Coordinates of C-alpha atoms in Angstrom, one line a residue:
M4 CA 15.3 -8.8 21.8
N5 CA 12.7 -6.2 21.8
A6 CA 9.6 -6.3 19.4
I7 CA 10.6 -8.8 16.8
T8 CA 8.7 -9.9 14.0
G9 CA 9.3 -13.2 13.3
P10 CA 6.8 -16.2 12.3
P11 CA 5.3 -17.9 15.8
D12 CA 5.8 -21.4 15.6
G13 CA 9.7 -20.9 17.4
G14 CA 11.5 -22.2 14.2
M15 CA 15.0 -21.1 13.0
L16 CA 14.1 -17.6 12.4
A17 CA 13.6 -17.4 16.0
R18 CA 16.5 -18.8 17.3
L19 CA 18.5 -16.6 14.4
L20 CA 17.1 -13.6 16.4
T21 CA 17.8 -14.1 19.5
G22 CA 21.8 -13.4 21.5
Q23 CA 24.2 -12.6 18.1
V24 CA 22.8 -9.7 16.3
T25 CA 25.2 -9.6 13.5
H26 CA 24.8 -12.7 10.9
G27 CA 25.6 -13.0 7.6
V28 CA 26.1 -9.4 5.7
I29 CA 26.6 -6.0 7.1
A30 CA 24.5 -4.0 5.3
R31 CA 25.2 -0.2 6.1
W32 CA 23.0 3.2 4.0
S33 CA 24.3 6.5 3.8
E34 CA 22.3 9.6 2.1
T35 CA 25.3 9.5 -0.8
T36 CA 26.4 5.8 -1.3
G37 CA 22.6 4.5 -0.8
W38 CA 22.4 0.6 0.3
T39 CA 25.3 -1.2 0.6
T40 CA 28.2 -3.9 2.0
R41 CA 30.3 -3.0 4.6
E42 CA 32.7 -3.3 1.7
G43 CA 30.9 -1.1 -0.1
Q44 CA 29.2 -2.8 -2.8
P45 CA 25.6 -2.4 -3.5
L46 CA 23.3 -4.4 -2.2
P47 CA 20.7 -6.7 -4.4
S48 CA 17.8 -5.2 -4.4
P49 CA 14.7 -6.2 -3.6
M50 CA 14.8 -8.7 -0.9
L51 CA 12.6 -10.4 2.1
L52 CA 12.6 -8.8 5.4
L53 CA 12.8 -11.7 7.6
G54 CA 12.4 -10.1 10.9
F55 CA 13.4 -6.4 12.8
G56 CA 13.7 -5.3 16.9
T57 CA 14.8 -3.1 18.9
V58 CA 18.1 -3.9 21.1
L59 CA 20.9 -1.8 22.9
R60 CA 23.9 -0.8 21.5
R61 CA 27.3 0.7 22.5
W62 CA 30.7 2.1 20.7
K63 CA 34.0 1.3 22.8
D64 CA 37.7 0.9 21.0
K65 CA 35.2 1.0 17.3
R66 CA 33.2 -2.3 18.1
P67 CA 29.7 -2.9 18.9
Y68 CA 28.3 -4.0 22.4
Y69 CA 24.9 -5.4 22.0
I70 CA 22.3 -6.2 24.8
T71 CA 19.2 -8.1 23.6
D72 CA 17.5 -8.6 27.0
S73 CA 14.1 -8.4 26.7
P74 CA 12.4 -6.3 28.2
L75 CA 15.7 -3.4 27.6
P76 CA 17.5 -1.5 30.8
D77 CA 16.9 1.8 31.2
P78 CA 19.8 3.7 28.5
E79 CA 19.6 6.1 30.6
T80 CA 20.3 4.2 33.5
L81 CA 23.1 2.1 32.2
N82 CA 24.7 5.9 31.0
S83 CA 24.6 7.0 34.2
E84 CA 26.8 4.1 36.1
I85 CA 29.5 5.0 32.7
P86 CA 31.9 8.4 33.2
I87 CA 31.7 10.8 31.2
E88 CA 35.5 10.5 30.2
E89 CA 34.1 7.2 29.2
W90 CA 32.3 8.5 26.7
E91 CA 33.3 8.2 23.5
K92 CA 33.2 10.9 21.3
N93 CA 30.8 12.3 17.7
L94 CA 31.8 14.1 14.7
N95 CA 31.8 17.3 16.3
G96 CA 34.0 15.7 18.9
D97 CA 31.1 15.9 22.0
P98 CA 30.6 13.0 24.2
T99 CA 27.7 11.1 22.9
P100 CA 25.6 8.5 25.6
P101 CA 27.2 5.4 25.2
W102 CA 24.3 2.4 25.2
K103 CA 21.1 4.0 23.1
Y104 CA 18.5 2.3 21.7
C105 CA 19.1 0.3 18.1
F106 CA 17.0 -0.4 15.3
V107 CA 17.6 -4.3 13.4
F108 CA 16.9 -5.8 10.2
Y109 CA 16.6 -8.6 8.9
L110 CA 16.7 -9.6 5.3
V111 CA 17.8 -12.5 2.7
H112 CA 18.0 -12.1 -0.7
E113 CA 15.5 -14.9 -2.4
A114 CA 17.9 -15.9 -5.1
T115 CA 21.0 -16.7 -3.5
G116 CA 19.9 -17.2 0.1
R117 CA 21.6 -14.7 1.6
L118 CA 21.3 -13.5 4.7
H119 CA 21.8 -9.7 5.6
T120 CA 21.6 -7.4 8.7
F121 CA 21.1 -4.0 9.2
A122 CA 21.4 -2.0 12.2
H123 CA 21.4 2.3 13.3
D124 CA 20.7 4.0 15.9
T125 CA 19.8 6.7 13.6
Y126 CA 16.4 8.8 14.1
G127 CA 16.1 7.9 10.4
T128 CA 16.1 4.9 10.9
L129 CA 13.9 5.2 13.2
L130 CA 11.5 6.4 11.1
C131 CA 11.9 3.6 9.2
Y132 CA 11.7 1.1 11.4
E133 CA 8.5 2.2 12.6
A134 CA 6.9 2.7 9.2
I135 CA 7.9 -1.5 8.4
K136 CA 6.4 -1.8 11.6
E137 CA 3.1 -0.4 11.3
Q138 CA 2.2 -1.5 7.1
C139 CA 3.5 -4.7 8.9
F140 CA 0.6 -4.7 11.4
V141 CA -2.6 -3.2 9.6
K142 CA -1.5 -6.1 6.9
Q143 CA -1.5 -8.8 9.0
W144 CA -4.9 -7.6 10.7
L145 CA -6.3 -6.7 7.4
T146 CA -5.2 -10.4 6.4
G147 CA -6.5 -12.9 9.9
M148 CA -2.5 -14.4 8.8
F149 CA 1.0 -13.6 10.0
V150 CA 2.6 -12.1 6.3
M151 CA 6.3 -11.0 5.8
P152 CA 7.2 -7.6 3.0
I153 CA 8.9 -8.1 0.5
V154 CA 10.9 -4.5 -0.1
Q155 CA 12.4 -2.7 -2.2
L156 CA 15.2 -1.4 -0.6
E157 CA 15.1 2.2 -0.9
K158 CA 15.1 5.8 0.5
A159 CA 12.2 8.9 2.0
P160 CA 12.8 12.6 3.2
W161 CA 11.9 13.5 5.7
K162 CA 11.7 17.0 7.6
S163 CA 14.3 17.7 10.8
A164 CA 13.6 20.7 13.0
K165 CA 17.4 22.0 13.2
Y166 CA 18.2 20.5 9.3
G167 CA 15.7 21.0 7.4
M168 CA 15.1 18.0 4.8
Q169 CA 17.1 14.6 5.0
M170 CA 17.1 11.7 3.5
R171 CA 16.1 8.2 5.2
P172 CA 16.7 5.1 4.5
H173 CA 13.3 3.2 3.9
L174 CA 11.7 -0.4 2.6
E175 CA 8.7 -0.3 0.6
P176 CA 7.1 -3.2 0.6
I177 CA 5.9 -4.4 -2.8
D178 CA 4.9 -8.2 -2.4
W179 CA 3.5 -9.9 0.7
R180 CA 4.3 -14.1 1.6
E181 CA 3.3 -16.5 4.5
P182 CA 5.5 -18.5 6.5
P183 CA 5.7 -22.3 5.6
R184 CA 4.0 -24.2 8.7
V185 CA 5.6 -27.4 9.9
G186 CA 5.0 -29.6 7.2
G187 CA 6.6 -27.7 4.5
G188 CA 5.4 -24.5 2.6
N189 CA 7.8 -22.1 0.5
L190 CA 8.3 -17.6 1.3
V191 CA 8.7 -17.4 -1.7
Q192 CA 7.4 -18.2 -5.0
Q193 CA 8.5 -21.8 -6.9
T194 CA 8.8 -21.1 -11.0
P195 CA 7.4 -24.6 -12.1
A196 CA 9.1 -27.3 -13.4
P197 CA 9.2 -27.9 -17.3
Q198 CA 7.0 -30.9 -18.0
L199 CA 8.2 -33.3 -20.3
S200 CA 5.2 -34.6 -23.1
G201 CA 5.5 -38.8 -23.7
P202 CA 5.8 -40.5 -27.1
A203 CA 3.6 -40.1 -28.8
P204 CA 0.6 -42.6 -29.0
T205 CA 1.2 -45.1 -32.5
Q206 CA -1.5 -45.2 -35.2
T207 CA -2.5 -49.4 -35.7
A208 CA -3.5 -50.3 -39.2
D209 CA -7.5 -50.9 -38.8
E210 CA -7.6 -46.7 -37.6
P211 CA -8.2 -44.1 -40.6
P212 CA -5.5 -41.2 -40.5
P213 CA -6.4 -37.8 -38.6
W214 CA -7.2 -36.8 -41.9
E215 CA -10.1 -39.4 -43.0
A216 CA -11.9 -39.5 -39.6
P217 CA -15.2 -38.8 -39.7
T218 CA -16.0 -35.4 -38.1
P219 CA -18.3 -35.3 -35.3
A220 CA -21.6 -33.5 -35.7
P221 CA -22.1 -30.3 -34.0
A222 CA -23.5 -30.8 -30.8
P223 CA -27.3 -29.3 -30.4
A224 CA -27.2 -25.8 -29.2
P225 CA -29.4 -26.0 -26.1
A226 CA -32.7 -24.1 -25.9
P227 CA -32.6 -20.4 -24.5
A228 CA -34.3 -20.3 -20.9
Y229 CA -37.5 -17.7 -20.6
P230 CA -36.5 -15.9 -18.8
P231 CA -33.2 -16.5 -18.6
A232 CA -31.5 -17.7 -15.9
A233 CA -30.6 -14.2 -13.4
Q234 CA -28.5 -15.3 -10.0
S235 CA -30.9 -14.0 -6.6
A236 CA -30.0 -11.0 -5.3
A237 CA -29.2 -13.3 -1.9
A238 CA -27.3 -15.5 -3.6
A239 CA -25.3 -12.8 -5.5
A240 CA -24.6 -11.0 -1.6
A241 CA -23.4 -14.9 -0.5
K242 CA -20.6 -15.4 -2.9
A243 CA -19.9 -11.4 -2.4
A244 CA -19.7 -12.6 1.7
A245 CA -17.4 -15.8 0.5
A246 CA -14.9 -13.9 -1.2
I247 CA -14.7 -11.4 1.6
A248 CA -14.6 -13.8 4.0
A249 CA -11.4 -15.7 1.8
K250 CA -9.4 -12.7 1.1
A251 CA -9.7 -10.7 4.3
P252 CA -11.2 -13.8 7.2
L253 CA -11.5 -9.6 9.5
L254 CA -13.7 -7.8 6.9
A255 CA -16.4 -10.8 6.9
G256 CA -18.6 -9.6 9.3
T257 CA -18.1 -5.5 8.1
K258 CA -21.4 -4.1 5.9
P259 CA -21.7 -2.7 2.4
A260 CA -22.4 1.2 2.4
A261 CA -26.0 2.1 2.0
K262 CA -28.0 2.0 -1.3
P263 CA -28.4 6.1 -2.9
I264 CA -31.8 6.6 -3.2
T265 CA -32.2 6.1 -7.0
V266 CA -34.4 9.0 -8.9
A267 CA -37.7 6.8 -9.3
E268 CA -37.7 6.3 -5.8
S269 CA -37.3 10.2 -5.1
I270 CA -39.4 11.1 -7.5
A271 CA -42.4 8.7 -6.3
D272 CA -41.7 10.0 -2.6
E273 CA -45.1 12.8 -1.3
L274 CA -44.4 15.4 -1.1
P275 CA -45.4 17.8 2.0
S276 CA -48.7 19.1 2.4
H277 CA -47.7 22.7 2.3
S278 CA -45.8 22.1 -0.7
A279 CA -48.4 19.4 -2.7
P280 CA -50.6 21.1 -5.2
P281 CA -54.3 21.0 -4.8
K282 CA -56.4 17.4 -5.3
D283 CA -58.7 19.4 -7.9
D284 CA -58.6 21.8 -10.4
K285 CA -60.4 24.6 -7.3
G286 CA -57.3 27.7 -7.0
W287 CA -55.1 25.7 -9.2
R288 CA -54.8 28.7 -10.9

């Protein structure tokens, strides 16, 4: 399979995305029914996008056959070796090329852990593939780490030169997750377990009850510093740079835009000699 997006640790997901193409529940999309299973049940949303890629697929006797080699062979070369009489016919009854590029998406429902496979060879699916591929690349470039999106299963319009405005499947990222490293880690946020409080401390006979306990005297307020302590410009700039480096390492070397000239600075500038008033009042009439 080509152009697979998945964690670079070579673990379970790497084995999942090689060899067999379809896993778990087969997902489908159409303009009339939206996102459903092969049996017509609606798919849950949102889901975590584990990975996606490109394969070659051929339908023969109502069964799909896949080629997952890397790099993929040229489908036109493969189709030229198959007689047209053996080509499948489309909905209009015309022969259609057997081998086509097929775009595969692997999604998992976080609550149930159920895996879904969506694979199609339409132009609308190609647009969906290119869009999410670009968003993942940009997000990973900005953060400097490998992240996977949590996506809403939606639809988006596109304009066909032959049929006009059409709808296509669309995956809209709403959040991002960093895959676990070796030794643990979670892709999804876990709800913290409730903490049980221990037994209340018992009161001894020689301790006064809480309503009779003496109230501690308030601590004296610190004397205000004069002039008030202010953060230096260098410290503020260093703090801002550290915040940028923590969120997006690739932005750490960037610089803010130039500070605009204030009104006071523009007034203080000296006028050119041909526009400046004379030094004395001679001729200033």
